[in-house]
Coordinates of N, CA, C and O in Angstrom, one line a residue:
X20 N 39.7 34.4 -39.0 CA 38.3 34.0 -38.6 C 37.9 32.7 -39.2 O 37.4 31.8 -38.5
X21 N 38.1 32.5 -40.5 CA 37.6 31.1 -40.9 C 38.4 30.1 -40.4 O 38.0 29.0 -40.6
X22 N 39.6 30.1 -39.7 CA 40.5 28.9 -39.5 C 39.8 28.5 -38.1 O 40.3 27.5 -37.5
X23 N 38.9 29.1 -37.7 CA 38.0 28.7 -36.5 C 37.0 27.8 -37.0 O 36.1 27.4 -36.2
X24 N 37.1 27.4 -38.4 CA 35.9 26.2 -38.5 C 36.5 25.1 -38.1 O 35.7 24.3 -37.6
X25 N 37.4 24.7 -38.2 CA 38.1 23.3 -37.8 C 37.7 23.1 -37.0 O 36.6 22.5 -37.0
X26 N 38.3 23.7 -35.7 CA 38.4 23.6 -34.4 C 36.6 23.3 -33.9 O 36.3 22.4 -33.2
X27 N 35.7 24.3 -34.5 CA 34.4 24.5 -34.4 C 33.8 22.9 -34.9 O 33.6 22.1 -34.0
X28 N 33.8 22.7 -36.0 CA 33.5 21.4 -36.4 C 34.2 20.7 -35.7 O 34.9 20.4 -36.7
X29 N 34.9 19.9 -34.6 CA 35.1 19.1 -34.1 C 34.7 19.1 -32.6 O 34.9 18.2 -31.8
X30 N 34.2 20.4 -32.3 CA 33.8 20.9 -31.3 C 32.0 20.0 -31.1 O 31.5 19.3 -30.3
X31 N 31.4 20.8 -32.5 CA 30.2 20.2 -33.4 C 29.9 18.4 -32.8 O 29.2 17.8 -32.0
X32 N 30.8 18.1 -33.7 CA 30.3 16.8 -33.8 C 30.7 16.0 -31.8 O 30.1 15.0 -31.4
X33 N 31.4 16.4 -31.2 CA 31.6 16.5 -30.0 C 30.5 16.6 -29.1 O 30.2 15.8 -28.2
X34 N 29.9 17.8 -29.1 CA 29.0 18.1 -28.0 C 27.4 17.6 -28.5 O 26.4 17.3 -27.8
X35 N 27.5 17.6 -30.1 CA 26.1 17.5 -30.5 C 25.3 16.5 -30.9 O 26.0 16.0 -31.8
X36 N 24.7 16.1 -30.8 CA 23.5 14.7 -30.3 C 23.8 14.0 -31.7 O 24.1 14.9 -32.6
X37 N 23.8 13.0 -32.1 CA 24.2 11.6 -32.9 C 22.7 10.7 -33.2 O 22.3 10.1 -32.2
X38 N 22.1 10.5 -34.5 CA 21.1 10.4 -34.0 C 21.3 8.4 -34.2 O 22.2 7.9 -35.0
X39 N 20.6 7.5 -33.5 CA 21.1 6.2 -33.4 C 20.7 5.7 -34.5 O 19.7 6.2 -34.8
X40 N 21.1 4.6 -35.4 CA 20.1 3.8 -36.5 C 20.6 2.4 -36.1 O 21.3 2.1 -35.2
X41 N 20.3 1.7 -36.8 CA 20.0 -0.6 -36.8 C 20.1 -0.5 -37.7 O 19.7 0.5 -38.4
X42 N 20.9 -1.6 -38.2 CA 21.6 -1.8 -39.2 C 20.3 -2.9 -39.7 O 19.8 -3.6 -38.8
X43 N 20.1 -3.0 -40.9 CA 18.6 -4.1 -41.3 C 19.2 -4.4 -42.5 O 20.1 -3.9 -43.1
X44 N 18.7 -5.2 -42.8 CA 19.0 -6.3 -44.2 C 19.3 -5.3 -45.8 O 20.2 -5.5 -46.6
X45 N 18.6 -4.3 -45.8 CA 18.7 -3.4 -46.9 C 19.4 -1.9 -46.3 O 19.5 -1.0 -47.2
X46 N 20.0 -1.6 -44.9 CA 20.6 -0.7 -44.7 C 20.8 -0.3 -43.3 O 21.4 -1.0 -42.5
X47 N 20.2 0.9 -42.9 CA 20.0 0.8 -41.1 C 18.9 2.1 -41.8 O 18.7 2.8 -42.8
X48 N 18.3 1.9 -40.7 CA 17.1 2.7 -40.1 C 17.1 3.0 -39.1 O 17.4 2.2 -38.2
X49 N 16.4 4.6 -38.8 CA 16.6 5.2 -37.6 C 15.7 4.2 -36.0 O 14.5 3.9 -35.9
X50 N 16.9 4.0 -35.0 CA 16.6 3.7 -33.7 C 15.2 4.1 -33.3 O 14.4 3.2 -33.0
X51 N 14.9 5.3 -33.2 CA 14.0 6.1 -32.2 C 13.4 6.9 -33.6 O 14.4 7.5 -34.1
X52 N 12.3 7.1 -34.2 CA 11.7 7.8 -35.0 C 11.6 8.7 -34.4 O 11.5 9.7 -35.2
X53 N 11.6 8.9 -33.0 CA 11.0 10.3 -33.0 C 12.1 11.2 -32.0 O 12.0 12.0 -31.0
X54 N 13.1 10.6 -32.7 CA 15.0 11.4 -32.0 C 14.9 13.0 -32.6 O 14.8 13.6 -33.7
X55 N 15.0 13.0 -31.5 CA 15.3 14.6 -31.4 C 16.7 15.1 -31.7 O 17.3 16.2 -31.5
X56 N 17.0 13.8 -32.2 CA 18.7 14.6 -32.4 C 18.8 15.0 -34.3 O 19.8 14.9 -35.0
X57 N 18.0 15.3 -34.5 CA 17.9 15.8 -35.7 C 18.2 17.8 -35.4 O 19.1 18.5 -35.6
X58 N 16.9 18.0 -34.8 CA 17.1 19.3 -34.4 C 18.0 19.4 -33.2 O 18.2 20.5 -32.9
X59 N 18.6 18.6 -32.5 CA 19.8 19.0 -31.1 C 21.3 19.6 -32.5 O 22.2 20.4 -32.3
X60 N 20.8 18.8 -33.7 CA 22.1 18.7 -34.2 C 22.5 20.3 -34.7 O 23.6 20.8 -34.7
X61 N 21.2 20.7 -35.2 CA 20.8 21.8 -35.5 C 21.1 23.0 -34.4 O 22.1 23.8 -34.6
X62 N 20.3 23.2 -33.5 CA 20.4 23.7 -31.8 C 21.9 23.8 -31.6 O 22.6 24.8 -31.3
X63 N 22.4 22.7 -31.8 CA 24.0 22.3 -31.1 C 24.9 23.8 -32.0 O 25.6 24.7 -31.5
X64 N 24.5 23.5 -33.6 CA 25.2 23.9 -34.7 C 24.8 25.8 -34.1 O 25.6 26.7 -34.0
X65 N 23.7 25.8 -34.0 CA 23.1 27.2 -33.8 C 24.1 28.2 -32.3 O 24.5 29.3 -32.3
X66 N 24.1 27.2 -31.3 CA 24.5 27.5 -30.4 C 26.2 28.1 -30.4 O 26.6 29.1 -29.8
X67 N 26.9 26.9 -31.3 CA 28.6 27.0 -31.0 C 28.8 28.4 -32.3 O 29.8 29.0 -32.4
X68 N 27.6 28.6 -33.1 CA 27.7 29.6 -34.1 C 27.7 31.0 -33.0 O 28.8 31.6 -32.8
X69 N 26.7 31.4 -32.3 CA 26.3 32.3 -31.9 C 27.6 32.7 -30.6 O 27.9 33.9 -30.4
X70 N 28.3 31.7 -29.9 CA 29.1 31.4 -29.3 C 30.4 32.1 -30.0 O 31.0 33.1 -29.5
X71 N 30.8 31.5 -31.1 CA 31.8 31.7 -31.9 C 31.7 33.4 -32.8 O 32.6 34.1 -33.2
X72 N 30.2 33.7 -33.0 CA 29.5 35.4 -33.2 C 30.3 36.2 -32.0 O 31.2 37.0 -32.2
X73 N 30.1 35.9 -30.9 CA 30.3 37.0 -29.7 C 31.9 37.2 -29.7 O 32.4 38.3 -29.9
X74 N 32.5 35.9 -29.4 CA 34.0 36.0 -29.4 C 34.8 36.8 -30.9 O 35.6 37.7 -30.9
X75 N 33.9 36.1 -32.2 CA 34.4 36.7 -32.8 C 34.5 38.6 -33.3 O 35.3 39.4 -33.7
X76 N 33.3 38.5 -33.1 CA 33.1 40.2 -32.8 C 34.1 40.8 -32.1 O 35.0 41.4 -32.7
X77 N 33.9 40.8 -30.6 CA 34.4 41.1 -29.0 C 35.8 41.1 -29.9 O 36.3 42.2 -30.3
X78 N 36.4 40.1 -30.3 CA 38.1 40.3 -30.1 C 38.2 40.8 -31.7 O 39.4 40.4 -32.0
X79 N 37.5 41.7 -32.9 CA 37.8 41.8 -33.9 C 38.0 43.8 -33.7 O 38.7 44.6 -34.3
X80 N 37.0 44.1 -32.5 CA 36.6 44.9 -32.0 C 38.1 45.5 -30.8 O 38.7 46.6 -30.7
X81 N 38.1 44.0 -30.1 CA 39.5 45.0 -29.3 C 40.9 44.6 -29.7 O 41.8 45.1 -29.0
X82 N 41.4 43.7 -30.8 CA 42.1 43.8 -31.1 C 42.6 44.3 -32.4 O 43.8 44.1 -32.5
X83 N 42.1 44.9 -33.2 CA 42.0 45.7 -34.5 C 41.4 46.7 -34.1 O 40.5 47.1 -34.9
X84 N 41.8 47.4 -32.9 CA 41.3 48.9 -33.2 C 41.7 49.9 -33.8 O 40.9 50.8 -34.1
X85 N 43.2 49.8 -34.2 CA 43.6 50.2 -35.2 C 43.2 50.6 -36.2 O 43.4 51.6 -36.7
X86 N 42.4 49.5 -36.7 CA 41.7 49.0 -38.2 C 40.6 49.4 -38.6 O 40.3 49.7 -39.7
X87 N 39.9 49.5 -37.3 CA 38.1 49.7 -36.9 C 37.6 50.4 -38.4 O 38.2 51.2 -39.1
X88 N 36.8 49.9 -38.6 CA 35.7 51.0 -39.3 C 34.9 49.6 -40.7 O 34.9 48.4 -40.3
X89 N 34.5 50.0 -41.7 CA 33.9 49.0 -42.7 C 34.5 48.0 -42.8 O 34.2 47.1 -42.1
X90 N 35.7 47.9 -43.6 CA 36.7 46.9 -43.8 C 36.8 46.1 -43.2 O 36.7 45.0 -43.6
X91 N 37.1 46.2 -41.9 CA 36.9 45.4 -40.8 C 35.9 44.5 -40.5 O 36.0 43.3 -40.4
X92 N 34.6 45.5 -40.4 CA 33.3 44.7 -40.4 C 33.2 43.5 -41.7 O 33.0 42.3 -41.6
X93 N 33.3 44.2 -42.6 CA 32.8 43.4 -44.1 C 33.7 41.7 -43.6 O 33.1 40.6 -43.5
X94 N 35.3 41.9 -43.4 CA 36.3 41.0 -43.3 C 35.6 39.9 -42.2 O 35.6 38.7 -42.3
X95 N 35.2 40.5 -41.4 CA 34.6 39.8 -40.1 C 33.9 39.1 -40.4 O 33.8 37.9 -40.0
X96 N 32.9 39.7 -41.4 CA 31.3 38.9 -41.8 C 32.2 37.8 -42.6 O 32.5 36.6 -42.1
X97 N 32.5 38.2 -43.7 CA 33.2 36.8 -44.5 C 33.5 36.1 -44.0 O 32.8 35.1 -43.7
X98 N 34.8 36.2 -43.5 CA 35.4 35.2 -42.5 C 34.5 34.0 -41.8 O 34.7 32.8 -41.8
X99 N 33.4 35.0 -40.9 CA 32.8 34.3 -40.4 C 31.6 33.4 -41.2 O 31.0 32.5 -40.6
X100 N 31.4 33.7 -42.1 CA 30.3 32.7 -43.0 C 31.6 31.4 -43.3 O 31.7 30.3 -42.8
X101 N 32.4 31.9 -44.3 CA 33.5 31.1 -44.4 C 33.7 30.1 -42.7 O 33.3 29.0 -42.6
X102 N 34.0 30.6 -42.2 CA 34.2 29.6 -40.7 C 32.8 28.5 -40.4 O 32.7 27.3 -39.9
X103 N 31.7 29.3 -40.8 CA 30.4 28.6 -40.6 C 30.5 27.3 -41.2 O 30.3 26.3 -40.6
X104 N 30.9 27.5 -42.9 CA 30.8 26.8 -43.9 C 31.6 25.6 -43.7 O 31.1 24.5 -43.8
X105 N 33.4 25.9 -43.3 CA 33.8 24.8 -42.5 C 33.5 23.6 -41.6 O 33.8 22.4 -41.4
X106 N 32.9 24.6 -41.0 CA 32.5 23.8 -39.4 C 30.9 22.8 -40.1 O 30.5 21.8 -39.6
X107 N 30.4 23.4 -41.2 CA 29.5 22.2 -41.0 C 29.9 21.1 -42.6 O 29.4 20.0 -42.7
X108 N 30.7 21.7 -43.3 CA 30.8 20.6 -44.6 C 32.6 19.5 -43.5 O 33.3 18.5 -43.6
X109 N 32.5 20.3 -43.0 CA 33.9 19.5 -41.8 C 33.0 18.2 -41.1 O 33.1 16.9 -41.3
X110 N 32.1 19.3 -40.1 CA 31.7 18.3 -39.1 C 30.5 17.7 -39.6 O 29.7 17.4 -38.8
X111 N 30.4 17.5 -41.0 CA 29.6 16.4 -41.4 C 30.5 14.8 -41.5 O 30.2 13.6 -41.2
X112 N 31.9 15.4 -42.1 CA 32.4 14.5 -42.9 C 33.3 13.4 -41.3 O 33.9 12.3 -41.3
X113 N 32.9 14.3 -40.4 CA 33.7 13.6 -38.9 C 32.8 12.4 -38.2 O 31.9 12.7 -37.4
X114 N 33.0 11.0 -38.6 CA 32.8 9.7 -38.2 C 32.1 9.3 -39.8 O 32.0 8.1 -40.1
X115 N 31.8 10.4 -40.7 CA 31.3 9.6 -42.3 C 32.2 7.8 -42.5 O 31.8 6.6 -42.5
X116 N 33.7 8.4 -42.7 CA 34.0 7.2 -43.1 C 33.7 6.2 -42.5 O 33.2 5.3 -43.3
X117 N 33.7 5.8 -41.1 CA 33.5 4.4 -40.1 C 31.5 4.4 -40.3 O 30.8 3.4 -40.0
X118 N 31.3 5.3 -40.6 CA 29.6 4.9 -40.4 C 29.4 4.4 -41.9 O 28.6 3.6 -42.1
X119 N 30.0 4.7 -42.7 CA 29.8 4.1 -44.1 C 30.2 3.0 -44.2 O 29.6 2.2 -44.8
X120 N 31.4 2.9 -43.5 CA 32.1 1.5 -43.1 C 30.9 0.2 -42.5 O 30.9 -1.0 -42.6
X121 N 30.3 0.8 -42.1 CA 29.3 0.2 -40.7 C 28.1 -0.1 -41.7 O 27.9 -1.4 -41.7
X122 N 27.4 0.4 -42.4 CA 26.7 0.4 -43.4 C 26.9 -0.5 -44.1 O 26.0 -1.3 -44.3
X123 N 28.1 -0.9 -44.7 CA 28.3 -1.8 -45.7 C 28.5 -3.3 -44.8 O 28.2 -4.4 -45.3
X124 N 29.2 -3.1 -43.5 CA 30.1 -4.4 -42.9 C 29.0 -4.8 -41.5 O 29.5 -5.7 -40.8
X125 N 28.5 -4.6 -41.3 CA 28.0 -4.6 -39.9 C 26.8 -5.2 -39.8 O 25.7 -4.7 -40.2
X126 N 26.8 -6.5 -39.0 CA 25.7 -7.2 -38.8 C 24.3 -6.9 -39.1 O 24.4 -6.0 -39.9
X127 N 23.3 -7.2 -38.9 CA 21.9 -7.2 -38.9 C 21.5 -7.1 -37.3 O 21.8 -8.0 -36.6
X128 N 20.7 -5.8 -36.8 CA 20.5 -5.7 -35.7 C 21.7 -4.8 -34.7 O 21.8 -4.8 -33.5
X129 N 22.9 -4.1 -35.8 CA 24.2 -3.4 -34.5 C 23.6 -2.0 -34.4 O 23.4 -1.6 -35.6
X130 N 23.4 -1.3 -33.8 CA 23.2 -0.2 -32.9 C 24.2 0.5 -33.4 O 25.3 0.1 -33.1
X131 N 24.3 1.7 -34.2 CA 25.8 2.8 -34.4 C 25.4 4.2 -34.6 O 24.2 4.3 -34.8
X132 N 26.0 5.4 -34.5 CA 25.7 6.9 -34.5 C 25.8 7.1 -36.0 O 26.4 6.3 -36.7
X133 N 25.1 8.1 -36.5 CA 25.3 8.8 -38.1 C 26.2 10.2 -37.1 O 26.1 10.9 -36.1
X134 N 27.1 10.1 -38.3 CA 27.8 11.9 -37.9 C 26.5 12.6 -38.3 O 25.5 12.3 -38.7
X135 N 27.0 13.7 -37.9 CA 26.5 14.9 -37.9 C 25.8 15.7 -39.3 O 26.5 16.0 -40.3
X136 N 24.7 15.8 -39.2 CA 23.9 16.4 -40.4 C 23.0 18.0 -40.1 O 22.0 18.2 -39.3
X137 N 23.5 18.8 -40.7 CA 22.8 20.5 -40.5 C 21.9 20.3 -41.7 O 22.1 20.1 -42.9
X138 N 20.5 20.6 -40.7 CA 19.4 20.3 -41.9 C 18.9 21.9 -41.9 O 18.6 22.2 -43.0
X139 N 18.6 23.0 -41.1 CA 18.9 24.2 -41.3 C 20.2 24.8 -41.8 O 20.9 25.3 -40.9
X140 N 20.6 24.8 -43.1 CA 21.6 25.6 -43.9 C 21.6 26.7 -43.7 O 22.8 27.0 -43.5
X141 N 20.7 27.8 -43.5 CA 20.2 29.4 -43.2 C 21.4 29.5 -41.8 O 22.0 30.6 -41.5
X142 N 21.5 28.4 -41.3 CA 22.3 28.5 -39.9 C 23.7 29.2 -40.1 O 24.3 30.0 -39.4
X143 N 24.2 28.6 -41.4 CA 25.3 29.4 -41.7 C 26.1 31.0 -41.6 O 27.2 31.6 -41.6
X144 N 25.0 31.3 -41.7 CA 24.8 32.7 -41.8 C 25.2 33.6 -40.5 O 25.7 34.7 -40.4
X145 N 24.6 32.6 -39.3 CA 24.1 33.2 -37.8 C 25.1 33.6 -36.9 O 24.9 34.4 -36.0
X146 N 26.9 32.9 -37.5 CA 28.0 33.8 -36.7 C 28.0 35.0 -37.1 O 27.9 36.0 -36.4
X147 N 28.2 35.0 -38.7 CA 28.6 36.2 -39.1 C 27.5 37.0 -38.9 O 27.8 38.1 -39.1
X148 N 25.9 36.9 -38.5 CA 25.2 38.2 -37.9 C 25.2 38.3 -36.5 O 24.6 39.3 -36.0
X149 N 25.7 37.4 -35.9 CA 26.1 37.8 -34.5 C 27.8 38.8 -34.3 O 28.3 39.5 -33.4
X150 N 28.0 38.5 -35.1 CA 29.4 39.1 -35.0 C 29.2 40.5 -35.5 O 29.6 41.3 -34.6
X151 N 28.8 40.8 -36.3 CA 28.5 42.1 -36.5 C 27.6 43.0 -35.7 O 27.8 44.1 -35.2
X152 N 26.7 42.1 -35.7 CA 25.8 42.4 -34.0 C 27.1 43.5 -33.3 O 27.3 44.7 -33.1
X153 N 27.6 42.3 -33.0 CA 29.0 43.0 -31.6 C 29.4 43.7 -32.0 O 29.4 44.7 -31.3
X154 N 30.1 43.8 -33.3 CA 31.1 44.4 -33.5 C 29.9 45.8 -33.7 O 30.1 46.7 -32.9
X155 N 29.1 46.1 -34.4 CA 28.1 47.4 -34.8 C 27.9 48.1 -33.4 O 28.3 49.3 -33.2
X156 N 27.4 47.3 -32.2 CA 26.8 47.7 -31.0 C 28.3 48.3 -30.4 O 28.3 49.2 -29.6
X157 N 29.2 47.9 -30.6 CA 30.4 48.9 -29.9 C 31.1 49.9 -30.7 O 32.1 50.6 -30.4
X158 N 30.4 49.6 -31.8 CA 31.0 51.0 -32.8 C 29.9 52.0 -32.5 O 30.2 53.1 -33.0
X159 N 28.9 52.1 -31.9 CA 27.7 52.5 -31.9 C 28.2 53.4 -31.1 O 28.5 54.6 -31.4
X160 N 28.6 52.5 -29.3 CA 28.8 53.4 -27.9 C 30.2 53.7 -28.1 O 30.9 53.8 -27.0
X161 N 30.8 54.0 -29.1 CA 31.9 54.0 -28.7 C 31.7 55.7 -29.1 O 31.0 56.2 -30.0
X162 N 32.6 56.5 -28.0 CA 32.2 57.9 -27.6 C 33.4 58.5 -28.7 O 33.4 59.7 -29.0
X163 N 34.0 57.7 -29.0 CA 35.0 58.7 -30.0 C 34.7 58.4 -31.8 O 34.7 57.4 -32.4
X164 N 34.4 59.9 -32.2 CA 33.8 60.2 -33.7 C 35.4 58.9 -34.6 O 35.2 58.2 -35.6
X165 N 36.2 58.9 -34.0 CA 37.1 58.1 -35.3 C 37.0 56.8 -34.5 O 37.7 56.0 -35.2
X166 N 36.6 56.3 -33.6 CA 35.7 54.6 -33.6 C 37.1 54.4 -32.4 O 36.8 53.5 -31.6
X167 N 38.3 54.9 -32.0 CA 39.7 54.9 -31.4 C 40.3 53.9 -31.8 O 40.7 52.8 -31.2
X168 N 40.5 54.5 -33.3 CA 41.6 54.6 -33.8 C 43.0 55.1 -33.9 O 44.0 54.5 -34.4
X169 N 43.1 56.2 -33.4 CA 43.8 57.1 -33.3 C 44.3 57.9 -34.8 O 45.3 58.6 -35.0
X170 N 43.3 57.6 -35.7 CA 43.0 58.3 -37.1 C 41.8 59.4 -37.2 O 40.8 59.4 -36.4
X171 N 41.8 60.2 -38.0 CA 40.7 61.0 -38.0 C 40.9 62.2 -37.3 O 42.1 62.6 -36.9
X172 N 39.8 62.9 -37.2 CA 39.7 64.2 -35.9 C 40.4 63.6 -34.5 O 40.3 62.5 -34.0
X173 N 41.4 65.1 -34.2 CA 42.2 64.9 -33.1 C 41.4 66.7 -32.6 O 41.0 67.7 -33.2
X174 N 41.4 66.4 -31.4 CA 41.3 67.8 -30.6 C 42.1 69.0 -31.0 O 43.0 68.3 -31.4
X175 N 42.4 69.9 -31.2 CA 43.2 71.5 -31.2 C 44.1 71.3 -29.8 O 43.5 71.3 -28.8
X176 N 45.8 71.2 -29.8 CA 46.0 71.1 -28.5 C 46.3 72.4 -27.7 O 47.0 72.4 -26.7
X177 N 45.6 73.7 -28.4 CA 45.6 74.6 -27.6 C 43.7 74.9 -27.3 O 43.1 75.9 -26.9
X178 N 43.1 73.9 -27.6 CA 41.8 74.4 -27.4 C 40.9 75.0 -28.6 O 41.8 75.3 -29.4
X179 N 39.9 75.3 -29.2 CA 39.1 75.8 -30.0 C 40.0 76.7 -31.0 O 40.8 77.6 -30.6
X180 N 39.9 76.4 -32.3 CA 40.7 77.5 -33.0 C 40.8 78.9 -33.3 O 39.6 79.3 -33.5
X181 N 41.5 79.7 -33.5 CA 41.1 80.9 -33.3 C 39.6 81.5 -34.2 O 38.8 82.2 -33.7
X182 N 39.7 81.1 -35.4 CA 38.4 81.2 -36.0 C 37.2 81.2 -35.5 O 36.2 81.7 -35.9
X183 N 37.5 80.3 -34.5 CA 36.1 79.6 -33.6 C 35.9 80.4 -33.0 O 34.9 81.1 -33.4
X184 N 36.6 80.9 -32.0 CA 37.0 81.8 -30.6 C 36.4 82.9 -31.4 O 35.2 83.3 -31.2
X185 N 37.1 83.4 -32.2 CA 36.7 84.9 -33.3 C 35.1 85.1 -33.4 O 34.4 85.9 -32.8
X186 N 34.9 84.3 -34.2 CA 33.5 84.2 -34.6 C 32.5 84.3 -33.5 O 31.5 85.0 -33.6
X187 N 32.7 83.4 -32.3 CA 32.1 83.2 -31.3 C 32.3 84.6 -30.6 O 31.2 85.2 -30.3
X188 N 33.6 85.2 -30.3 CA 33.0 86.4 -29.5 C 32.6 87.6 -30.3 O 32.1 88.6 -29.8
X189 N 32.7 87.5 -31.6 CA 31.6 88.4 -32.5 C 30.4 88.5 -32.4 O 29.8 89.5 -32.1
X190 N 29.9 87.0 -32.6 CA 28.4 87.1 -32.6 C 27.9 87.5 -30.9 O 26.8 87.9 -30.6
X191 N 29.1 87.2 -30.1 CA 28.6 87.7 -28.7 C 28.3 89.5 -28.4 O 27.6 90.1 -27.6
X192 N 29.2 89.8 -29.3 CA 29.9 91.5 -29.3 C 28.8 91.7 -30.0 O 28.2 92.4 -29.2
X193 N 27.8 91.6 -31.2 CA 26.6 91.8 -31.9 C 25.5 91.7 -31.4 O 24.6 92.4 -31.6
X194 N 25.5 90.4 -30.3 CA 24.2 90.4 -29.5 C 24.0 91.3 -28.1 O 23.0 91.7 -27.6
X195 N 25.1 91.5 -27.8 CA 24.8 92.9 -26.5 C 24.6 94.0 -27.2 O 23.9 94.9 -26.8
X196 N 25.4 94.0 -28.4 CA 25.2 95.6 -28.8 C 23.4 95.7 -29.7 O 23.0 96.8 -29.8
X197 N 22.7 94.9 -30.1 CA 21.6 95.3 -30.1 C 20.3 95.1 -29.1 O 19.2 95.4 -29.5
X198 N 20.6 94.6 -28.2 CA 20.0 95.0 -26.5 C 19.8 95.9 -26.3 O 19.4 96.3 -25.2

């Protein structure tokens, strides 16, 4: 689950808004004061998390059925904070070097993107409770007491055990006879 932050963080800095700055005598300063790509970056980050929650749930769910039960869950959640944490200390550090580059070398007046900055940190969190989300809501419906596993309570393969049967037609044989 965490080797999904790579992939995630380059996904990040790919789809998610760049905010512009001008390069000025003492540094660059932001293009458009009032860029919304502060929060797109955020939105962006929130989105491929919740994205990356479902898938990761959904396939922790049908491919470790074997496995099902806490352990699983617990490993899921980790993983997926871990994946979070990648994808945003990753997809910060994706165009850093050339923008720092740009900062130091770069005319007065050039137009260039800042990588990617997650200014809600709490976002980290948001695969790994979407994933559990999933993974909980199908441990929930799922109609078999051992989660199908194929561990745990198995059926009687001749039907109810005789104890059962016994007891059951006693207390039946006690209730007609005091009628």
């Amino acid at each position: 689950v965490a080797a999904l932050g790579a992939p995630l963080a380059l996904l990040w800095s790919a789809l998610g808004p760049h905010a512009t700055v001008v390069k000025v005598q003492d540094g660059a300063i932001l293009d458009d004061f009032n860029s919304e790509a502060f929060v797109g970056a955020d939105a962006s980050f929130g989105a491929i998390a919740i994205g990356a929650g479902v898938l990761v749930g959904a396939l922790a769910w049908l491919l470790l059925s074997r496995w099902r039960g806490p352990a699983v869950l617990v490993g899921v959640a980790l993983g997926a904070v871990v994946s979070a944490w990648i994808t945003w200390k990753l997809g910060e550090k994706i165009g850093l070097a050339e923008y720092t580059d740009l900062l130091r070398n770069a005319e007065v007046g050039r137009r260039f993107e800042q990588p990617m900055k997650l200014r809600a940190h709490g976002l980290i969190f948001l695969q790994a409770t979407v994933a559990v989300i999933i993974y909980v809501v199908n441990a929930a419906w799922s109609h078999r007491a051992d989660l199908g596993t194929g561990k745990g309570t198995h059926p009687h393969p001749t039907g109810p055990s005789q104890t059962g049967s016994s007891q059951t037609h006693a207390s039946q044989t006690h209730a007609s006879q005091t009628d």
